[in-house]
Structures are given as structure tokens and as C-alpha cells.
PDB file of C-alpha atoms in Angstrom:
ATOM      1  CA  UNK H   1      37.810-184.518  68.662  1.00  0.00           C
ATOM      2  CA  UNK H   2      39.575-186.938  70.981  1.00  0.00           C
ATOM      3  CA  UNK H   3      38.039-189.853  72.899  1.00  0.00           C
ATOM      4  CA  UNK H   4      38.110-190.286  76.680  1.00  0.00           C
ATOM      5  CA  UNK H   5      37.708-193.414  78.813  1.00  0.00           C
ATOM      6  CA  UNK H   6      37.803-193.577  82.592  1.00  0.00           C
ATOM      7  CA  UNK H   7      37.119-196.290  85.151  1.00  0.00           C
ATOM      8  CA  UNK H   8      36.624-195.963  88.906  1.00  0.00           C
ATOM      9  CA  UNK H   9      35.973-199.007  91.135  1.00  0.00           C
ATOM     10  CA  UNK H  10      35.721-200.043  94.761  1.00  0.00           C
ATOM     11  CA  UNK H  11      38.024-203.021  94.149  1.00  0.00           C
ATOM     12  CA  UNK H  12      40.882-203.526  91.644  1.00  0.00           C
ATOM     13  CA  UNK H  13      39.309-204.404  88.290  1.00  0.00           C
ATOM     14  CA  UNK H  14      40.635-204.926  84.779  1.00  0.00           C
ATOM     15  CA  UNK H  15      39.531-202.722  81.877  1.00  0.00           C
ATOM     16  CA  UNK H  16      40.267-205.158  79.036  1.00  0.00           C
ATOM     17  CA  UNK H  17      36.636-205.427  77.853  1.00  0.00           C
ATOM     18  CA  UNK H  18      36.013-201.671  77.703  1.00  0.00           C
ATOM     19  CA  UNK H  19      39.456-200.950  76.273  1.00  0.00           C
ATOM     20  CA  UNK H  20      38.956-203.498  73.483  1.00  0.00           C
ATOM     21  CA  UNK H  21      36.009-201.515  72.149  1.00  0.00           C
ATOM     22  CA  UNK H  22      37.576-198.149  72.945  1.00  0.00           C
ATOM     23  CA  UNK H  23      40.779-198.951  71.021  1.00  0.00           C
ATOM     24  CA  UNK H  24      38.746-199.571  67.861  1.00  0.00           C
ATOM     25  CA  UNK H  25      37.989-195.850  67.806  1.00  0.00           C
ATOM     26  CA  UNK H  26      41.691-195.174  67.311  1.00  0.00           C
ATOM     27  CA  UNK H  27      41.714-195.778  63.548  1.00  0.00           C
ATOM     28  CA  UNK H  28      39.144-198.583  63.243  1.00  0.00           C
ATOM     29  CA  UNK H  29      35.543-197.417  63.728  1.00  0.00           C
ATOM     30  CA  UNK H  30      36.612-193.744  63.729  1.00  0.00           C
ATOM     31  CA  UNK H  31      39.510-191.647  62.450  1.00  0.00           C
ATOM     32  CA  UNK H  32      41.172-190.797  65.776  1.00  0.00           C
ATOM     33  CA  UNK H  33      44.614-191.879  64.608  1.00  0.00           C
ATOM     34  CA  UNK H  34      47.075-189.451  66.236  1.00  0.00           C
ATOM     35  CA  UNK H  35      48.171-191.483  69.251  1.00  0.00           C
ATOM     36  CA  UNK H  36      46.724-192.875  72.444  1.00  0.00           C
ATOM     37  CA  UNK H  37      47.585-193.581  76.068  1.00  0.00           C
ATOM     38  CA  UNK H  38      46.401-195.174  79.296  1.00  0.00           C
ATOM     39  CA  UNK H  39      47.327-194.928  82.977  1.00  0.00           C
ATOM     40  CA  UNK H  40      46.542-197.354  85.815  1.00  0.00           C
ATOM     41  CA  UNK H  41      46.866-196.475  89.492  1.00  0.00           C
ATOM     42  CA  UNK H  42      48.111-199.227  91.805  1.00  0.00           C
ATOM     43  CA  UNK H  43      48.167-197.845  95.333  1.00  0.00           C
ATOM     44  CA  UNK H  44      50.578-194.916  95.200  1.00  0.00           C
ATOM     45  CA  UNK H  45      52.196-196.340  92.057  1.00  0.00           C
ATOM     46  CA  UNK H  46      51.245-195.785  88.438  1.00  0.00           C
ATOM     47  CA  UNK H  47      51.548-197.747  85.189  1.00  0.00           C
ATOM     48  CA  UNK H  48      51.611-195.291  82.273  1.00  0.00           C
ATOM     49  CA  UNK H  49      51.651-196.238  78.566  1.00  0.00           C
ATOM     50  CA  UNK H  50      51.545-193.836  75.596  1.00  0.00           C
ATOM     51  CA  UNK H  51      52.110-194.364  71.872  1.00  0.00           C
ATOM     52  CA  UNK H  52      51.933-191.990  68.905  1.00  0.00           C
ATOM     53  CA  UNK H  53      50.721-194.851  66.663  1.00  0.00           C
ATOM     54  CA  UNK H  54      47.049-195.656  66.057  1.00  0.00           C
ATOM     55  CA  UNK H  55      45.452-197.514  68.963  1.00  0.00           C
ATOM     56  CA  UNK H  56      43.766-200.014  66.634  1.00  0.00           C
ATOM     57  CA  UNK H  57      47.065-201.553  65.536  1.00  0.00           C
ATOM     58  CA  UNK H  58      49.548-200.397  68.202  1.00  0.00           C
ATOM     59  CA  UNK H  59      51.535-203.308  69.687  1.00  0.00           C
ATOM     60  CA  UNK H  60      51.316-201.594  73.087  1.00  0.00           C
ATOM     61  CA  UNK H  61      47.528-201.369  72.797  1.00  0.00           C
ATOM     62  CA  UNK H  62      47.460-205.073  71.977  1.00  0.00           C
ATOM     63  CA  UNK H  63      49.368-205.717  75.210  1.00  0.00           C
ATOM     64  CA  UNK H  64      46.741-203.787  77.185  1.00  0.00           C
ATOM     65  CA  UNK H  65      43.898-205.713  75.518  1.00  0.00           C
ATOM     66  CA  UNK H  66      45.474-209.024  76.539  1.00  0.00           C
ATOM     67  CA  UNK H  67      47.054-208.164  79.897  1.00  0.00           C
ATOM     68  CA  UNK H  68      44.392-207.783  82.638  1.00  0.00           C
ATOM     69  CA  UNK H  69      46.008-205.071  84.753  1.00  0.00           C
ATOM     70  CA  UNK H  70      43.768-204.534  87.770  1.00  0.00           C
ATOM     71  CA  UNK H  71      43.255-201.027  89.084  1.00  0.00           C
ATOM     72  CA  UNK H  72      40.684-198.924  90.924  1.00  0.00           C
ATOM     73  CA  UNK H  73      41.372-195.799  88.832  1.00  0.00           C
ATOM     74  CA  UNK H  74      42.102-195.853  85.073  1.00  0.00           C
ATOM     75  CA  UNK H  75      42.245-193.041  82.506  1.00  0.00           C
ATOM     76  CA  UNK H  76      42.677-193.646  78.756  1.00  0.00           C
ATOM     77  CA  UNK H  77      42.714-191.316  75.754  1.00  0.00           C
ATOM     78  CA  UNK H  78      42.663-191.602  71.967  1.00  0.00           C
ATOM     79  CA  UNK H  79      43.937-188.525  70.165  1.00  0.00           C
ATOM     80  CA  UNK H  80      42.726-186.606  67.157  1.00  0.00           C
ATOM     81  CA  UNK H  81      45.159-183.707  67.048  1.00  0.00           C
ATOM     82  CA  UNK H  82      43.888-180.116  67.052  1.00  0.00           C
ATOM     83  CA  UNK H  83      46.950-178.453  68.592  1.00  0.00           C
ATOM     84  CA  UNK H  84      50.496-179.850  68.687  1.00  0.00           C
ATOM     85  CA  UNK H  85      52.326-182.275  66.402  1.00  0.00           C
ATOM     86  CA  UNK H  86      51.682-186.018  66.336  1.00  0.00           C
ATOM     87  CA  UNK H  87      54.480-187.199  68.614  1.00  0.00           C
ATOM     88  CA  UNK H  88      54.991-188.963  71.918  1.00  0.00           C
ATOM     89  CA  UNK H  89      55.215-185.893  74.163  1.00  0.00           C
ATOM     90  CA  UNK H  90      51.769-184.750  73.003  1.00  0.00           C
ATOM     91  CA  UNK H  91      50.016-188.041  73.809  1.00  0.00           C
ATOM     92  CA  UNK H  92      47.582-188.105  76.724  1.00  0.00           C
ATOM     93  CA  UNK H  93      47.156-188.895  79.530  1.00  0.00           C
ATOM     94  CA  UNK H  94      49.657-186.528  81.120  1.00  0.00           C
ATOM     95  CA  UNK H  95      51.158-187.177  84.557  1.00  0.00           C
ATOM     96  CA  UNK H  96      52.424-184.819  87.269  1.00  0.00           C
ATOM     97  CA  UNK H  97      53.263-185.110  90.976  1.00  0.00           C
ATOM     98  CA  UNK H  98      51.579-182.960  93.628  1.00  0.00           C
ATOM     99  CA  UNK H  99      51.571-183.424  97.413  1.00  0.00           C
ATOM    100  CA  UNK H 100      53.432-186.716  97.057  1.00  0.00           C
ATOM    101  CA  UNK H 101      50.836-188.264  94.738  1.00  0.00           C
ATOM    102  CA  UNK H 102      50.653-188.858  91.007  1.00  0.00           C
ATOM    103  CA  UNK H 103      47.959-186.952  89.115  1.00  0.00           C
ATOM    104  CA  UNK H 104      46.709-188.101  85.703  1.00  0.00           C
ATOM    105  CA  UNK H 105      44.823-185.923  83.203  1.00  0.00           C
ATOM    106  CA  UNK H 106      43.317-186.387  79.730  1.00  0.00           C
ATOM    107  CA  UNK H 107      41.394-183.816  77.692  1.00  0.00           C
ATOM    108  CA  UNK H 108      38.993-183.828  74.763  1.00  0.00           C
ATOM    109  CA  UNK H 109      38.421-180.470  73.088  1.00  0.00           C
ATOM    110  CA  UNK H 110      40.089-177.380  71.685  1.00  0.00           C
ATOM    111  CA  UNK H 111      41.042-174.363  73.796  1.00  0.00           C
ATOM    112  CA  UNK H 112      41.552-171.106  71.906  1.00  0.00           C
ATOM    113  CA  UNK H 113      43.989-168.432  73.099  1.00  0.00           C
ATOM    114  CA  UNK H 114      44.682-170.250  76.365  1.00  0.00           C
ATOM    115  CA  UNK H 115      48.174-169.112  77.354  1.00  0.00           C
ATOM    116  CA  UNK H 116      48.187-168.968  81.159  1.00  0.00           C
ATOM    117  CA  UNK H 117      51.142-167.716  83.137  1.00  0.00           C
ATOM    118  CA  UNK H 118      52.924-170.802  84.460  1.00  0.00           C
ATOM    119  CA  UNK H 119      55.625-170.771  87.092  1.00  0.00           C
ATOM    120  CA  UNK H 120      57.128-173.095  89.639  1.00  0.00           C
ATOM    121  CA  UNK H 121      57.176-176.825  88.960  1.00  0.00           C
ATOM    122  CA  UNK H 122      54.343-177.156  86.458  1.00  0.00           C
ATOM    123  CA  UNK H 123      55.330-176.579  82.854  1.00  0.00           C
ATOM    124  CA  UNK H 124      54.329-178.454  79.677  1.00  0.00           C
ATOM    125  CA  UNK H 125      56.771-180.771  77.930  1.00  0.00           C
ATOM    126  CA  UNK H 126      54.761-180.918  74.699  1.00  0.00           C
ATOM    127  CA  UNK H 127      52.886-178.274  72.744  1.00  0.00           C
ATOM    128  CA  UNK H 128      49.203-179.042  73.370  1.00  0.00           C
ATOM    129  CA  UNK H 129      46.551-176.819  74.889  1.00  0.00           C
ATOM    130  CA  UNK H 130      45.612-179.866  76.988  1.00  0.00           C
ATOM    131  CA  UNK H 131      48.934-180.097  78.805  1.00  0.00           C
ATOM    132  CA  UNK H 132      48.946-176.338  79.400  1.00  0.00           C
ATOM    133  CA  UNK H 133      45.507-176.629  80.989  1.00  0.00           C
ATOM    134  CA  UNK H 134      46.678-179.505  83.194  1.00  0.00           C
ATOM    135  CA  UNK H 135      49.751-177.607  84.341  1.00  0.00           C
ATOM    136  CA  UNK H 136      47.646-174.575  85.198  1.00  0.00           C
ATOM    137  CA  UNK H 137      45.176-176.703  87.173  1.00  0.00           C
ATOM    138  CA  UNK H 138      48.016-178.286  89.139  1.00  0.00           C
ATOM    139  CA  UNK H 139      49.585-174.900  89.774  1.00  0.00           C
ATOM    140  CA  UNK H 140      46.336-173.411  91.036  1.00  0.00           C
ATOM    141  CA  UNK H 141      45.504-176.439  93.193  1.00  0.00           C
ATOM    142  CA  UNK H 142      48.949-176.176  94.788  1.00  0.00           C
ATOM    143  CA  UNK H 143      48.310-172.488  95.500  1.00  0.00           C
ATOM    144  CA  UNK H 144      44.870-173.188  96.978  1.00  0.00           C
ATOM    145  CA  UNK H 145      45.835-175.944  99.428  1.00  0.00           C
ATOM    146  CA  UNK H 146      48.930-176.531 101.547  1.00  0.00           C
ATOM    147  CA  UNK H 147      48.539-180.312 101.480  1.00  0.00           C
ATOM    148  CA  UNK H 148      46.240-183.024 100.180  1.00  0.00           C
ATOM    149  CA  UNK H 149      42.715-181.780 100.903  1.00  0.00           C
ATOM    150  CA  UNK H 150      39.608-183.914 101.145  1.00  0.00           C
ATOM    151  CA  UNK H 151      37.816-185.061  98.010  1.00  0.00           C
ATOM    152  CA  UNK H 152      35.008-182.596  98.737  1.00  0.00           C
ATOM    153  CA  UNK H 153      37.446-179.699  99.129  1.00  0.00           C
ATOM    154  CA  UNK H 154      39.234-180.619  95.901  1.00  0.00           C
ATOM    155  CA  UNK H 155      35.912-180.798  94.083  1.00  0.00           C
ATOM    156  CA  UNK H 156      34.888-177.345  95.298  1.00  0.00           C
ATOM    157  CA  UNK H 157      38.212-175.901  94.185  1.00  0.00           C
ATOM    158  CA  UNK H 158      37.941-177.533  90.769  1.00  0.00           C
ATOM    159  CA  UNK H 159      34.440-176.089  90.384  1.00  0.00           C
ATOM    160  CA  UNK H 160      35.999-172.644  90.784  1.00  0.00           C
ATOM    161  CA  UNK H 161      38.950-173.282  88.451  1.00  0.00           C
ATOM    162  CA  UNK H 162      37.418-175.278  85.601  1.00  0.00           C
ATOM    163  CA  UNK H 163      35.125-172.524  84.235  1.00  0.00           C
ATOM    164  CA  UNK H 164      38.163-170.271  83.788  1.00  0.00           C
ATOM    165  CA  UNK H 165      39.587-172.802  81.301  1.00  0.00           C
ATOM    166  CA  UNK H 166      36.245-173.807  79.770  1.00  0.00           C
ATOM    167  CA  UNK H 167      35.658-170.173  78.793  1.00  0.00           C
ATOM    168  CA  UNK H 168      38.327-170.735  76.104  1.00  0.00           C
ATOM    169  CA  UNK H 169      36.552-173.618  74.337  1.00  0.00           C
ATOM    170  CA  UNK H 170      35.598-177.266  74.711  1.00  0.00           C
ATOM    171  CA  UNK H 171      36.942-178.722  77.952  1.00  0.00           C
ATOM    172  CA  UNK H 172      35.890-182.332  78.463  1.00  0.00           C
ATOM    173  CA  UNK H 173      38.408-183.966  80.798  1.00  0.00           C
ATOM    174  CA  UNK H 174      39.220-186.782  83.213  1.00  0.00           C
ATOM    175  CA  UNK H 175      41.447-186.254  86.255  1.00  0.00           C
ATOM    176  CA  UNK H 176      42.534-188.625  89.023  1.00  0.00           C
ATOM    177  CA  UNK H 177      45.000-188.724  91.911  1.00  0.00           C
ATOM    178  CA  UNK H 178      44.365-192.372  92.791  1.00  0.00           C
ATOM    179  CA  UNK H 179      41.760-191.415  95.424  1.00  0.00           C
ATOM    180  CA  UNK H 180      38.905-190.322  93.163  1.00  0.00           C
ATOM    181  CA  UNK H 181      38.177-189.622  89.501  1.00  0.00           C
ATOM    182  CA  UNK H 182      36.863-186.228  88.388  1.00  0.00           C
ATOM    183  CA  UNK H 183      35.073-185.850  85.046  1.00  0.00           C
ATOM    184  CA  UNK H 184      33.940-182.629  83.396  1.00  0.00           C
ATOM    185  CA  UNK H 185      31.770-182.246  80.303  1.00  0.00           C
ATOM    186  CA  UNK H 186      31.610-179.193  78.112  1.00  0.00           C
ATOM    187  CA  UNK H 187      29.847-181.147  75.376  1.00  0.00           C
ATOM    188  CA  UNK H 188      29.706-184.969  75.253  1.00  0.00           C
ATOM    189  CA  UNK H 189      30.435-187.325  78.145  1.00  0.00           C
ATOM    190  CA  UNK H 190      28.542-190.376  79.431  1.00  0.00           C
ATOM    191  CA  UNK H 191      28.811-192.687  82.414  1.00  0.00           C
ATOM    192  CA  UNK H 192      27.423-195.954  83.723  1.00  0.00           C
ATOM    193  CA  UNK H 193      27.535-197.489  87.210  1.00  0.00           C
ATOM    194  CA  UNK H 194      27.657-201.270  87.199  1.00  0.00           C
ATOM    195  CA  UNK H 195      26.730-203.086  90.388  1.00  0.00           C
ATOM    196  CA  UNK H 196      24.915-206.212  91.623  1.00  0.00           C
ATOM    197  CA  UNK H 197      22.971-207.783  89.991  1.00  0.00           C
ATOM    198  CA  UNK H 198      25.456-207.692  87.113  1.00  0.00           C
ATOM    199  CA  UNK H 199      24.305-208.478  83.564  1.00  0.00           C
ATOM    200  CA  UNK H 200      25.832-209.048  80.127  1.00  0.00           C
ATOM    201  CA  UNK H 201      27.152-206.253  77.909  1.00  0.00           C
ATOM    202  CA  UNK H 202      27.835-206.037  74.174  1.00  0.00           C
ATOM    203  CA  UNK H 203      30.431-203.677  72.691  1.00  0.00           C
ATOM    204  CA  UNK H 204      29.241-201.159  70.107  1.00  0.00           C
ATOM    205  CA  UNK H 205      32.593-200.982  68.262  1.00  0.00           C
ATOM    206  CA  UNK H 206      33.545-204.669  68.206  1.00  0.00           C
ATOM    207  CA  UNK H 207      31.750-208.017  68.074  1.00  0.00           C
ATOM    208  CA  UNK H 208      32.450-208.878  71.697  1.00  0.00           C
ATOM    209  CA  UNK H 209      30.270-209.459  74.745  1.00  0.00           C
ATOM    210  CA  UNK H 210      30.830-210.332  78.392  1.00  0.00           C
ATOM    211  CA  UNK H 211      28.759-211.647  81.286  1.00  0.00           C
ATOM    212  CA  UNK H 212      29.887-209.448  84.168  1.00  0.00           C
ATOM    213  CA  UNK H 213      28.134-211.709  86.688  1.00  0.00           C
ATOM    214  CA  UNK H 214      30.736-214.403  85.999  1.00  0.00           C
ATOM    215  CA  UNK H 215      33.625-212.056  86.838  1.00  0.00           C
ATOM    216  CA  UNK H 216      32.343-210.073  89.821  1.00  0.00           C
ATOM    217  CA  UNK H 217      31.093-210.393  93.381  1.00  0.00           C
ATOM    218  CA  UNK H 218      27.900-208.857  94.827  1.00  0.00           C
ATOM    219  CA  UNK H 219      30.020-206.225  96.587  1.00  0.00           C
ATOM    220  CA  UNK H 220      31.717-204.904  93.415  1.00  0.00           C
ATOM    221  CA  UNK H 221      30.901-201.471  92.002  1.00  0.00           C
ATOM    222  CA  UNK H 222      32.376-200.115  88.757  1.00  0.00           C
ATOM    223  CA  UNK H 223      31.820-196.722  87.126  1.00  0.00           C
ATOM    224  CA  UNK H 224      32.878-196.179  83.512  1.00  0.00           C
ATOM    225  CA  UNK H 225      33.050-192.708  81.927  1.00  0.00           C
ATOM    226  CA  UNK H 226      33.435-192.290  78.177  1.00  0.00           C
ATOM    227  CA  UNK H 227      33.007-189.777  75.345  1.00  0.00           C
ATOM    228  CA  UNK H 228      30.386-191.947  73.606  1.00  0.00           C
ATOM    229  CA  UNK H 229      28.696-195.107  74.982  1.00  0.00           C
ATOM    230  CA  UNK H 230      30.842-198.225  74.596  1.00  0.00           C
ATOM    231  CA  UNK H 231      28.059-200.794  74.717  1.00  0.00           C
ATOM    232  CA  UNK H 232      24.874-201.167  72.699  1.00  0.00           C
ATOM    233  CA  UNK H 233      22.627-202.817  75.290  1.00  0.00           C
ATOM    234  CA  UNK H 234      23.177-200.727  78.430  1.00  0.00           C
ATOM    235  CA  UNK H 235      21.660-197.432  79.589  1.00  0.00           C
ATOM    236  CA  UNK H 236      24.408-194.789  79.703  1.00  0.00           C
ATOM    237  CA  UNK H 237      23.754-191.523  81.528  1.00  0.00           C
ATOM    238  CA  UNK H 238      24.728-188.256  79.793  1.00  0.00           C
ATOM    239  CA  UNK H 239      26.482-185.460  81.629  1.00  0.00           C
ATOM    240  CA  UNK H 240      24.822-182.071  81.535  1.00  0.00           C
ATOM    241  CA  UNK H 241      26.741-179.330  79.758  1.00  0.00           C
ATOM    242  CA  UNK H 242      29.455-177.854  82.019  1.00  0.00           C
ATOM    243  CA  UNK H 243      28.859-180.508  84.681  1.00  0.00           C
ATOM    244  CA  UNK H 244      31.659-181.730  86.958  1.00  0.00           C
ATOM    245  CA  UNK H 245      31.194-185.091  88.674  1.00  0.00           C
ATOM    246  CA  UNK H 246      33.483-186.945  91.054  1.00  0.00           C
ATOM    247  CA  UNK H 247      33.490-190.747  91.277  1.00  0.00           C
ATOM    248  CA  UNK H 248      34.564-192.624  94.405  1.00  0.00           C
ATOM    249  CA  UNK H 249      34.452-196.407  94.940  1.00  0.00           C
ATOM    250  CA  UNK H 250      32.592-197.000  91.677  1.00  0.00           C
ATOM    251  CA  UNK H 251      29.787-194.477  92.141  1.00  0.00           C
ATOM    252  CA  UNK H 252      29.038-190.784  91.822  1.00  0.00           C
ATOM    253  CA  UNK H 253      30.099-189.035  95.018  1.00  0.00           C
ATOM    254  CA  UNK H 254      27.823-186.296  96.299  1.00  0.00           C
ATOM    255  CA  UNK H 255      29.811-183.377  97.672  1.00  0.00           C
ATOM    256  CA  UNK H 256      28.587-182.371 101.114  1.00  0.00           C
ATOM    257  CA  UNK H 257      27.542-178.892 102.114  1.00  0.00           C
ATOM    258  CA  UNK H 258      30.336-176.613 103.218  1.00  0.00           C
ATOM    259  CA  UNK H 259      30.459-176.359 107.016  1.00  0.00           C
ATOM    260  CA  UNK H 260      30.955-172.800 108.274  1.00  0.00           C
ATOM    261  CA  UNK H 261      32.272-171.935 111.752  1.00  0.00           C
ATOM    262  CA  UNK H 262      29.617-170.787 114.248  1.00  0.00           C
ATOM    263  CA  UNK H 263      28.984-167.091 114.495  1.00  0.00           C
TER     264      UNK H 263
END
């Protein structure tokens, strides 16, 4: 199946180290050779790159490895096609607008017989189950809220919607609107929170290491979410099956209890 990579930080940070190892899985250390993509939020703006070539030798991927774009929310994807042809319109991550904000989505898995009724402004351009699922999520979020709700409200709504898609198969995904990053695991997903005191890390897919202490401040916090651990000398935390987490400012955000009106 496909490979997912997400980053959520409390200050704009580059993803060049993690992406260098991640890109090797696109035709180098694994056979995920059906395209790739990455999206960086910058305030309300978005940098979005996709390519139907292998990530390991894509010229665009080489640009990302060498160009330290700084962002607080990043989603990347390496594709191994299960549904839909190998072409540009089927490359993740997918992007849509809702409530005046960009939303970015990437999926790992295979959804069987998922043909939801779509109407309004959310329709797939390509032919993947992943983009259909994204469009349906956006449609149902738009129906559930009149405007941009709080992160806690969005998380509660997603917890109601996601099982309806996951019932059709494997639904590992990353989703962000530039305010938070949501991650759901049907099967395999891991995360790590890096904070002071920062240490060194060694990539599992490439002979490359970094001393994070030389590139950070004591106030920095960085969360990285990935299909399989990227480094060989750090302790990555596994998601539980069917678990949805939301990351804010480089850490797992605990959703507060729902406040009910008196009486």
C-alpha cells in the first residue's frame, strides 16, 4: 500500500531530513513507484507538488530534498496504485477549499464498493477511492457546520464520519486545514514528538543523520506522523487500530469534553 508522511510544528520548520528518507520508499527501498506528492501550508497559502514519476528519481522530489521550505503543516504521500491509473490527477495529496481555507488529504489503503452520493462543489477529478473519500468528507463537514468550527468540534465530527468510510476497507489518512493535522489509522501509522532536549537521528532508508539540537531552539516542538518509522534510533509510537489523533503545535491535542447547556 501507499506511504504517508505528515509534519506538524509550533514554528515553521523544514522537512528535508524526513523527506530524504521518505522519498527512498518511492522506488528505492520499496516498490511504491506510482507517483508521489507533498503540500506545505504557509499561513493561508499552500505550496503543492505532485508527480506521477517515482519519488526516488523525480526531479521535483530532488528539489524538495534540497530546498528547505519551512512550514507548520506538511502532508506527503508516495503511491502504490490499487485503484485508478498511474497519472497526475490520481497523485496525492488532494486539495480542496472549504470555508475559505485550503484542505489537504492523503490516504493509504483500499476502499471496496465506496461510491458515495456526491453533490455540490466536491467531486473527484481523478478515479481513486481516496479522492472520493476526501470529497465525501468535505461534503459532510460542510453540511455539519456553517463556518469554520473549533479544532475540537471538527475532531468530534470526524470521529462520527470516519467509521462510515473505514467500514469499506483500510483507511489510513492525513488531513490538514493549516490549523491542525488529523491522522487516522486503520492498520499501520506511527508518530514521534520531538522537543527539547533535542538529540540526533539516523534515517532507516538512507545513510543520513542529523543533530536536531544544532537546528532548533528550546521552544520548538515537532510531531512527525508516518506509515513506518523513518529513523532507526528513535522511539516511535504506534497508533491503535481505528484511532484518530489530532496534532496542534507539534503535539497530540487532547479533545476536551463536550459542554452541554444547563438543564
